[in-house]
CSV table of C-alpha atoms and ligand atoms in Angstrom, one decimal:
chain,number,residue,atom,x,y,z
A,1,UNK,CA,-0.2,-30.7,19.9
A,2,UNK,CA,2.4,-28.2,18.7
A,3,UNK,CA,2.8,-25.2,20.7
A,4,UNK,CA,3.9,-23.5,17.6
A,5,UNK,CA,1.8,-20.4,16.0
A,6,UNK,CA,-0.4,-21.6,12.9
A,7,UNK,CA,0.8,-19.1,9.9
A,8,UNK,CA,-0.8,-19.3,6.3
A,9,UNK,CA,1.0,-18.1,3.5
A,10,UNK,CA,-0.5,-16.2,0.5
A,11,UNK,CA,1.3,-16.4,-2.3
A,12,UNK,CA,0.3,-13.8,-4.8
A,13,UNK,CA,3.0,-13.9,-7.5
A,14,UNK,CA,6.4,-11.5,-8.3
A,15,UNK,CA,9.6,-11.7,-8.1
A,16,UNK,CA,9.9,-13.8,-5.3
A,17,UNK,CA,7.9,-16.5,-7.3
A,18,UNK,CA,10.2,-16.5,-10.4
A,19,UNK,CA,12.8,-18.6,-12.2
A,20,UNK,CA,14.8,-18.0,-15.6
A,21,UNK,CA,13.0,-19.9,-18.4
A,22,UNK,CA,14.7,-21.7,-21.4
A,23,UNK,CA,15.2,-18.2,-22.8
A,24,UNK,CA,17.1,-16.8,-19.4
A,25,UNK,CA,14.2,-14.7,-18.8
A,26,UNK,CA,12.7,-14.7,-15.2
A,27,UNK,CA,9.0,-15.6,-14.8
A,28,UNK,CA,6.6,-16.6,-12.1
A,29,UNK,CA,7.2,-20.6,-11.8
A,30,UNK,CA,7.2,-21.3,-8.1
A,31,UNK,CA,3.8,-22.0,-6.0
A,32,UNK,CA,3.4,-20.8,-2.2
A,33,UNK,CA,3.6,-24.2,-1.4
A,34,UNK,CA,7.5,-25.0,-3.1
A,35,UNK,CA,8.5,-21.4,-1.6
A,36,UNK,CA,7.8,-22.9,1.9
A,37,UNK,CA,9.0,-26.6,1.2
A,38,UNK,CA,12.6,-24.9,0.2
A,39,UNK,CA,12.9,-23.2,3.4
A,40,UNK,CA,13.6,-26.0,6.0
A,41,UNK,CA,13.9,-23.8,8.8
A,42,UNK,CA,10.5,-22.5,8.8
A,43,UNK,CA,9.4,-25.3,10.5
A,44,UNK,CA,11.6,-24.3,13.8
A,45,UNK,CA,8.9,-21.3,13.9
A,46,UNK,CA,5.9,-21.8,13.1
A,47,UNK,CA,3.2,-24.7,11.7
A,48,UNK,CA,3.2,-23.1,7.8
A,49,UNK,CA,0.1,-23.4,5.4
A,50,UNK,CA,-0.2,-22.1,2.1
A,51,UNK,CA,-3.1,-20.9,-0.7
A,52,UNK,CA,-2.0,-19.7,-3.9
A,53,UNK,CA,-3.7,-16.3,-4.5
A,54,UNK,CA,-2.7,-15.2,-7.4
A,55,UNK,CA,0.4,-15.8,-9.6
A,56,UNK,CA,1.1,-12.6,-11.3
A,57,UNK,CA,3.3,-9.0,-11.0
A,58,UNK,CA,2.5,-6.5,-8.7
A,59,UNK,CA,1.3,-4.1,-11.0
A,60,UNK,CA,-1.4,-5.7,-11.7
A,61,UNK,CA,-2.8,-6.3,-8.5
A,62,UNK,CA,-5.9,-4.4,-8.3
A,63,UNK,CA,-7.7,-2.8,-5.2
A,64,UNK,CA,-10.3,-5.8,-5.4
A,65,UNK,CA,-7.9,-8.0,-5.0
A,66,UNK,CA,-6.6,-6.6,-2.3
A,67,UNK,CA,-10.0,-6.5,-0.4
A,68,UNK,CA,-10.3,-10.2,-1.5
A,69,UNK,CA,-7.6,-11.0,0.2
A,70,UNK,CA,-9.1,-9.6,3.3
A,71,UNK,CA,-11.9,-11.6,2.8
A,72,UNK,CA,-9.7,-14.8,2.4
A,73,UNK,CA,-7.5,-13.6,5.7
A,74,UNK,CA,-11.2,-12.8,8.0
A,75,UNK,CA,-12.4,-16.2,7.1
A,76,UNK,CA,-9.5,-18.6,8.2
A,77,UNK,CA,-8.5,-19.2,12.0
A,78,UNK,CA,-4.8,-18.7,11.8
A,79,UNK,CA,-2.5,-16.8,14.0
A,80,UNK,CA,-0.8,-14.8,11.7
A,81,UNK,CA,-0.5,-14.4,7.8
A,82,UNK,CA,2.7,-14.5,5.4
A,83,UNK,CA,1.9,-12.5,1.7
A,84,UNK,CA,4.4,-13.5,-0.8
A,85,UNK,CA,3.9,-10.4,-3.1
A,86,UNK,CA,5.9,-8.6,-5.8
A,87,UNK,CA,7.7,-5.9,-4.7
A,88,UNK,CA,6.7,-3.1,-7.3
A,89,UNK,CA,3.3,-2.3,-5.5
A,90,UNK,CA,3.7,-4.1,-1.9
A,91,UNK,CA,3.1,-0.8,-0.6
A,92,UNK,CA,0.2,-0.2,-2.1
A,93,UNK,CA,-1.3,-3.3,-1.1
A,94,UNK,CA,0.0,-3.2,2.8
A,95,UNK,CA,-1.3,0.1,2.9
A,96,UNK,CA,-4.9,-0.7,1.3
A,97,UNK,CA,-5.3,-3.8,3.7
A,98,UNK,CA,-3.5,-1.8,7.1
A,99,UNK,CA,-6.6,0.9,6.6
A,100,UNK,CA,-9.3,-2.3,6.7
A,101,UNK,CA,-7.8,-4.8,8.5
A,102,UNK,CA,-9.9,-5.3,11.9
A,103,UNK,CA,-8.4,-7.9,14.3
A,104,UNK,CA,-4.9,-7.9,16.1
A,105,UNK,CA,-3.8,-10.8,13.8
A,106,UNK,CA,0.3,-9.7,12.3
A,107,UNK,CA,-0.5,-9.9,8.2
A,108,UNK,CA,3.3,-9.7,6.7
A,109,UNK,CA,3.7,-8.9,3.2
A,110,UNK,CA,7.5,-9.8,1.9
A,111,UNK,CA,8.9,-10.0,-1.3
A,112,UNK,CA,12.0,-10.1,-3.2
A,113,UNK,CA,14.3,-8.2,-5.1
A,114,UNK,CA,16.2,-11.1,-6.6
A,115,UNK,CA,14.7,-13.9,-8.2
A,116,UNK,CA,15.8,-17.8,-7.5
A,117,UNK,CA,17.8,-18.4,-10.2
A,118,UNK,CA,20.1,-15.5,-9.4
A,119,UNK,CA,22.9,-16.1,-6.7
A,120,UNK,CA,22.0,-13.2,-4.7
A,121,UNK,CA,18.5,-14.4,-4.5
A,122,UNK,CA,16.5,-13.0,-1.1
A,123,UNK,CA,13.2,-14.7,-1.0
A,124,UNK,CA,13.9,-17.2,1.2
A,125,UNK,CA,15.7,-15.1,3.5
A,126,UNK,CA,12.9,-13.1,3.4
A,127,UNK,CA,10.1,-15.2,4.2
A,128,UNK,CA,11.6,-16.8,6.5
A,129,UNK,CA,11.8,-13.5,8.4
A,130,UNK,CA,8.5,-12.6,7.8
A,131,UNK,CA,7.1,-15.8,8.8
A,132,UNK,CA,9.2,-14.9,12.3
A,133,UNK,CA,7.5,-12.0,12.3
A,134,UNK,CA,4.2,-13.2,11.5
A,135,UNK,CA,4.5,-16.3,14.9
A,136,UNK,CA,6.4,-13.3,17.1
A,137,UNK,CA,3.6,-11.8,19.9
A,138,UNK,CA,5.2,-9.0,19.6
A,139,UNK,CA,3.6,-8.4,16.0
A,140,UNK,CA,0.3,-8.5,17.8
A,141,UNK,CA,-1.8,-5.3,17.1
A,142,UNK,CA,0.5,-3.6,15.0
A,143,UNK,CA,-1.3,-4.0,11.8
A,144,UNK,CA,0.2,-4.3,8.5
A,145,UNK,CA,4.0,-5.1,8.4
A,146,UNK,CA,6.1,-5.3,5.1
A,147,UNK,CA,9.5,-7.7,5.9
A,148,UNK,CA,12.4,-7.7,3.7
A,149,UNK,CA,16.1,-7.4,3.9
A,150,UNK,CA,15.6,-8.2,7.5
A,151,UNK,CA,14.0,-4.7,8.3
A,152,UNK,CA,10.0,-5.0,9.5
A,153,UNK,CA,8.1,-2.0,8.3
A,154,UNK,CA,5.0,-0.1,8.7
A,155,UNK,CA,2.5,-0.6,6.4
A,156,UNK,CA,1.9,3.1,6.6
A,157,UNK,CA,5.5,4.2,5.9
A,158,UNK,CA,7.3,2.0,3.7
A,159,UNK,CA,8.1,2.8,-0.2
A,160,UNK,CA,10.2,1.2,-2.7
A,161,UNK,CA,12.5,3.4,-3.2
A,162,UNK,CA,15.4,1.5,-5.5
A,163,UNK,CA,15.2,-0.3,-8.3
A,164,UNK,CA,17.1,-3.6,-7.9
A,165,UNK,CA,19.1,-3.8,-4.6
A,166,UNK,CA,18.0,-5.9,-2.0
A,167,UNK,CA,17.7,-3.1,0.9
A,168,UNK,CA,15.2,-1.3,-1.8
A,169,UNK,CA,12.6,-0.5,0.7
A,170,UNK,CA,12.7,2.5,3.3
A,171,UNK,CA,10.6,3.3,6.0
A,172,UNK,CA,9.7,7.2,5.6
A,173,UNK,CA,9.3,10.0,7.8
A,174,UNK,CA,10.3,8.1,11.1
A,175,UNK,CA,12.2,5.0,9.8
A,176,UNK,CA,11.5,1.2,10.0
A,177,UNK,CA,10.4,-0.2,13.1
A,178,UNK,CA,12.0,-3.4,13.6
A,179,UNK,CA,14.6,-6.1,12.8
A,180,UNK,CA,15.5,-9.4,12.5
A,181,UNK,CA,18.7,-10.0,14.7
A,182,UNK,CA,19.6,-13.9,14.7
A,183,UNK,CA,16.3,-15.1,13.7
A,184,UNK,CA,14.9,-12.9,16.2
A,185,UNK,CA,12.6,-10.2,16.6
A,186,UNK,CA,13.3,-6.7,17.6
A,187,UNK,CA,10.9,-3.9,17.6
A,188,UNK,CA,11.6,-0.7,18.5
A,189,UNK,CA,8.3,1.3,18.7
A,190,UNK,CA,5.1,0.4,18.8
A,191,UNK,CA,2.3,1.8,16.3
A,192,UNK,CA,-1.3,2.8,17.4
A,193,UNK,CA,-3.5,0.6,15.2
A,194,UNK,CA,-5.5,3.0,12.3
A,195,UNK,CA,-8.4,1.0,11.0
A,196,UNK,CA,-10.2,3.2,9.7
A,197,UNK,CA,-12.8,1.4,6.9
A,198,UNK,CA,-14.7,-1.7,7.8
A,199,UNK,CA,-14.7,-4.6,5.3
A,200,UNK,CA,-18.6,-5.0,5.3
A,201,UNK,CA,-18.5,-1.2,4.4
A,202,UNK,CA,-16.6,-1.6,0.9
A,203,UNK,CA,-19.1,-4.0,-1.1
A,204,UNK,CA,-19.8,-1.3,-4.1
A,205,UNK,CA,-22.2,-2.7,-6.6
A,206,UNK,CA,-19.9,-0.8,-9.3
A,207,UNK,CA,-16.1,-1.4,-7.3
A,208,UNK,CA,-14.3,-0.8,-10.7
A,209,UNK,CA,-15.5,2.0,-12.0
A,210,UNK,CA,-15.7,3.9,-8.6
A,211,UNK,CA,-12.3,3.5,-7.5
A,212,UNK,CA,-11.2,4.3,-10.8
A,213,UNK,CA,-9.2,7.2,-9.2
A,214,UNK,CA,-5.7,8.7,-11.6
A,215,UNK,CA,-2.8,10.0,-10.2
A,216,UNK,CA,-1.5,13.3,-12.5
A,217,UNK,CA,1.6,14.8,-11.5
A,218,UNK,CA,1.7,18.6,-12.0
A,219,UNK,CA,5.0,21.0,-12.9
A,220,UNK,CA,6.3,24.3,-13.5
A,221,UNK,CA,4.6,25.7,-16.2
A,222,UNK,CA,1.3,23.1,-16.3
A,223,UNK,CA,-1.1,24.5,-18.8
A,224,UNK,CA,-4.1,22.2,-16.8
A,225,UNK,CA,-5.1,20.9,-20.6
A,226,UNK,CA,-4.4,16.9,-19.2
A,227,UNK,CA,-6.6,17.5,-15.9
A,228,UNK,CA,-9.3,19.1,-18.8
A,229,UNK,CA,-9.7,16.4,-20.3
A,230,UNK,CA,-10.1,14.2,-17.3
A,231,UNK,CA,-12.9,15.9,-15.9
A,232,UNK,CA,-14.7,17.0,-19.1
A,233,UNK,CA,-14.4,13.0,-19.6
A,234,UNK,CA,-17.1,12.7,-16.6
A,235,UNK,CA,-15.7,8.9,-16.2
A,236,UNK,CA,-13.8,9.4,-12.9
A,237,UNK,CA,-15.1,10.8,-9.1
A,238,UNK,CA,-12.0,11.5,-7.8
A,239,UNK,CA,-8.5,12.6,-9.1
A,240,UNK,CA,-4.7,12.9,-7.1
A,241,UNK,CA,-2.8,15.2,-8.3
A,242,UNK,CA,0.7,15.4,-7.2
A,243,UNK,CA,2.0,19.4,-6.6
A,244,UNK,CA,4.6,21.2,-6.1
A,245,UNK,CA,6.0,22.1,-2.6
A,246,UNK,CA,3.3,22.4,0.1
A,247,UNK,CA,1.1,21.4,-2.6
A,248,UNK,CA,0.5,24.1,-5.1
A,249,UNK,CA,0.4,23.8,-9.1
A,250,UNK,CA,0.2,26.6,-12.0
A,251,UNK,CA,-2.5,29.5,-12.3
A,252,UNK,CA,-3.7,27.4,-15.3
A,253,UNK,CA,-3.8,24.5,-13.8
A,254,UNK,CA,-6.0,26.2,-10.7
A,255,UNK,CA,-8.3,27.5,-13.0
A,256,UNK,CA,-9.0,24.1,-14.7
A,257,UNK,CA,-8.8,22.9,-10.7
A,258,UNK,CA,-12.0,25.0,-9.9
A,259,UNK,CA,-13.9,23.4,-12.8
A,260,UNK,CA,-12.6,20.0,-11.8
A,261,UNK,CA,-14.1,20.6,-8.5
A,262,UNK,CA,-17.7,20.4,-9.9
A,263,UNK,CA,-17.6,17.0,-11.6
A,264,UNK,CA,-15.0,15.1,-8.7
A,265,UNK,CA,-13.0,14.8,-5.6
A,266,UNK,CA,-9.8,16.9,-6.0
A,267,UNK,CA,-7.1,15.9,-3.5
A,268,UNK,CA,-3.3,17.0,-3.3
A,269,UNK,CA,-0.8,15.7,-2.6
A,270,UNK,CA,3.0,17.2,-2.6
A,271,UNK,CA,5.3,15.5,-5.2
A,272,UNK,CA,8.6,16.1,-2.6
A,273,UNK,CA,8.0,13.0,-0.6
A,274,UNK,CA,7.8,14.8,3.0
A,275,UNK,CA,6.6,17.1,4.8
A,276,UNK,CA,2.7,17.8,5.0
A,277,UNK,CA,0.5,19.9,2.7
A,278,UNK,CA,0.5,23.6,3.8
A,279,UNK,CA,-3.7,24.8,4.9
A,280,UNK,CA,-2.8,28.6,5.7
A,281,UNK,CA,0.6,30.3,4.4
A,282,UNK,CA,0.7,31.3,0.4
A,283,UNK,CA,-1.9,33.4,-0.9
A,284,UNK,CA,-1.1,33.4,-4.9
A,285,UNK,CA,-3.4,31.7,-7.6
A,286,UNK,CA,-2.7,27.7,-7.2
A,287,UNK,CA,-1.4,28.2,-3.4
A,288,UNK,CA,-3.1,26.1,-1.0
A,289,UNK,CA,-5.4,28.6,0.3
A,290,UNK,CA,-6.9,29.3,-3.4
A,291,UNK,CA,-6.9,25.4,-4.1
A,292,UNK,CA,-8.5,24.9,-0.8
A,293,UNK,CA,-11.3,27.8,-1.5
A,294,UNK,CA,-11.7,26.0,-4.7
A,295,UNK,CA,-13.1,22.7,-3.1
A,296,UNK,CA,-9.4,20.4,-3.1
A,297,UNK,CA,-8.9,18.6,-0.2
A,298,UNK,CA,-5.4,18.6,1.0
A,299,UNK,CA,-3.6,15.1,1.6
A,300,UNK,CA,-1.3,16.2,4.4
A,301,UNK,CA,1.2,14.0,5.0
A,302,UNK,CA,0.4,11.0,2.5
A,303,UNK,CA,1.8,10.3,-0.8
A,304,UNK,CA,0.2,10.3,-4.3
A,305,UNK,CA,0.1,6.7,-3.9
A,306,UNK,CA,-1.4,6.4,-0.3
A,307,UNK,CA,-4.0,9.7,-1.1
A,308,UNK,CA,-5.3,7.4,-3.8
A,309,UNK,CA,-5.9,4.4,-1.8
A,310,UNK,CA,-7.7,6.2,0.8
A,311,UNK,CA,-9.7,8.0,-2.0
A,312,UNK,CA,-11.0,5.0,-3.3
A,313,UNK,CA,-11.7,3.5,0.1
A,314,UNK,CA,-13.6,6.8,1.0
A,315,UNK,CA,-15.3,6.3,-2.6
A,316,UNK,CA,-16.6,2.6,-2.9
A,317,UNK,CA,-17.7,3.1,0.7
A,318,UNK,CA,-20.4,6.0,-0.7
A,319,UNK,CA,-18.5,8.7,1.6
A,320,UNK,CA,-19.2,12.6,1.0
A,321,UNK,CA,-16.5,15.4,0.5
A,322,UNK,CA,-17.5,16.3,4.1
A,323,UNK,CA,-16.4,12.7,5.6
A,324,UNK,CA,-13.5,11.9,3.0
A,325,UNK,CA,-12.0,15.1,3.7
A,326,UNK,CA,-12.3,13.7,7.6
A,327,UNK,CA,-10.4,10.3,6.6
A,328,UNK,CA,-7.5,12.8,5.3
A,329,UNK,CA,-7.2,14.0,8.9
A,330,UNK,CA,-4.8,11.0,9.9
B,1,LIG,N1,7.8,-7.1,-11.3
B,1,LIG,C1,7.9,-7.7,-9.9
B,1,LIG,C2,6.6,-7.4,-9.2
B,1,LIG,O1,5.7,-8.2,-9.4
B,1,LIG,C3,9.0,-7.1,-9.2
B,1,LIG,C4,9.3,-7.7,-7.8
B,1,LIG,O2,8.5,-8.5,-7.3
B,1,LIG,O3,10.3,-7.3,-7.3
B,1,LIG,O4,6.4,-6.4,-8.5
């Protein structure tokens, strides 16, 4: 019997899946399975299977989806796992499935940024890194990865954060934590694991509606009339909204804040990109100290997109203010 690690590919669809059509335009055509059977070195690294997931763009990838594939990863005996995955929202879904994801198993999303018809195309590059990644024991308990351009990432830090090139994807505050190095390996740091939801605990009779959770991004001047007619909608439990500097918005936007506060979870997050929310400095109308005594909760140091995630998490697993404001203490 082959010594080699068992890895299953997920393919769920982007740009790593398409082709030009008769009309030059590039669309999803390639299964899991014909992703792996052009890559013939794959088989010098690990025994490959593959499901097909889904077959669609990133941005529609939903947060059940993303706890389905969970389910599909916890109930197979491989020793790793590849996600083929648009590149639009791979973040979102590395990050959703890093906060759940229980075992020391590697999960690997990869992408890529130029389809297979093109001559700079990356997918198979790419897979075949992650799939390195996926059978490497170094991998072992460092939760979610996201592999492309041969840089291995955190699920926690990596964004999209070009367009179109190839090296699109950035690992922020700290920067990525690995590479691939003749078909090899290299990680420089190692990351404490961060599960912080259980699987079993996200089973919401009403998933859909309850993690129905917008991101509104505030600015000089906001006269707080958008957020107004979010909450005096009464469809939503919580809300993001990105702010300014340490995370502050518009006396008008406060006072529709305080309202908000009422009917849904208010969280903020700071639209710079880094640094944490402030707790204790600026005193002024919409400062963090008024937003705070007004019932927000500050995000710290995660993005609009990463606050949401955890929101909804908190959310379909029936949390309070009290213990979702806890989960923001990461
Ligand atoms: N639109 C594609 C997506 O599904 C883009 C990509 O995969 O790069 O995210």
């Amino acid at each position: 019997m082959s010594n080699k690690k068992r890895i299953l590919l997920i393919a769920c669809g982007g740009t790593i899946a398409c082709t030009t059509d008769a009309t030059g335009v590039a669309k999803q055509s390639l299964s899991g399975e014909q992703l792996v059977n052009n890559i013939s070195q794959l088989a010098d690294y690990a025994e490959i299977e593959t499901v097909q997931f889904r077959q669609i763009n990133s941005s529609s990838i939903t947060l059940n989806d993303a706890l389905e594939l969970m389910k599909l990863i916890n109930s197979t005996e491989h020793d790793g796992y590849v996600i083929t995955h648009g590149t639009d929202s791979i973040e979102e879904t590395a990050f959703t499935l890093d906060l759940i994801h229980s075992s020391s198993k590697p999960i690997v999303l990869t992408g890529a940024m130029r389809h297979a018809s093109l001559p700079s195309a990356d997918g198979n590059a790419n897979i075949l890194a992650a799939a390195i990644t996926a059978a490497d024991a170094k991998s072992a308990d460092q939760g979610v990865m996201v592999v492309l351009n041969d840089t291995v990432h955190a699920a926690r830090f990596v964004t999209k954060a070009h367009t179109s090139r190839p090296d699109a994807f950035i690992s922020k505050p700290g920067g990525a934590i690995g590479w691939l190095s003749e078909n090899r390996l290299v990680m420089i740091t190692r990351l404490q694991r961060r599960q912080l939801f259980n699987p079993e605990d996200l089973r919401h009779p009403d998933l859909v509606n309850i993690s129905n959770v917008p991101i509104i991004t505030s600015y000089s001047g906001d006269d707080g009339k958008l957020l107004k007619l979010i909450s005096d909608s009464k469809q939503f439990h919580g809300l993001i909204i990105d702010g300014l500097g340490g995370g502050h918005v518009s006396e008008l936007m406060a006072e529709q804040i305080d309202i908000a506060t009422n009917e849904l979870i208010v969280v903020i997050t700071s639209r710079t990109g880094e640094g944490s929310t402030l707790q204790e400095t600026y005193g002024n109308i919409g400062s963090e100290i008024d937003l705070i005594n007004k019932g927000v909760i500050m995000a710290g140091w995660l993005n609009a997109t990463q606050a949401r995630i955890l929101l909804q998490l908190s959310l379909v697993a029936g949390l309070d203010k009290h213990a979702i404001e806890h989960k923001f203490l990461i």
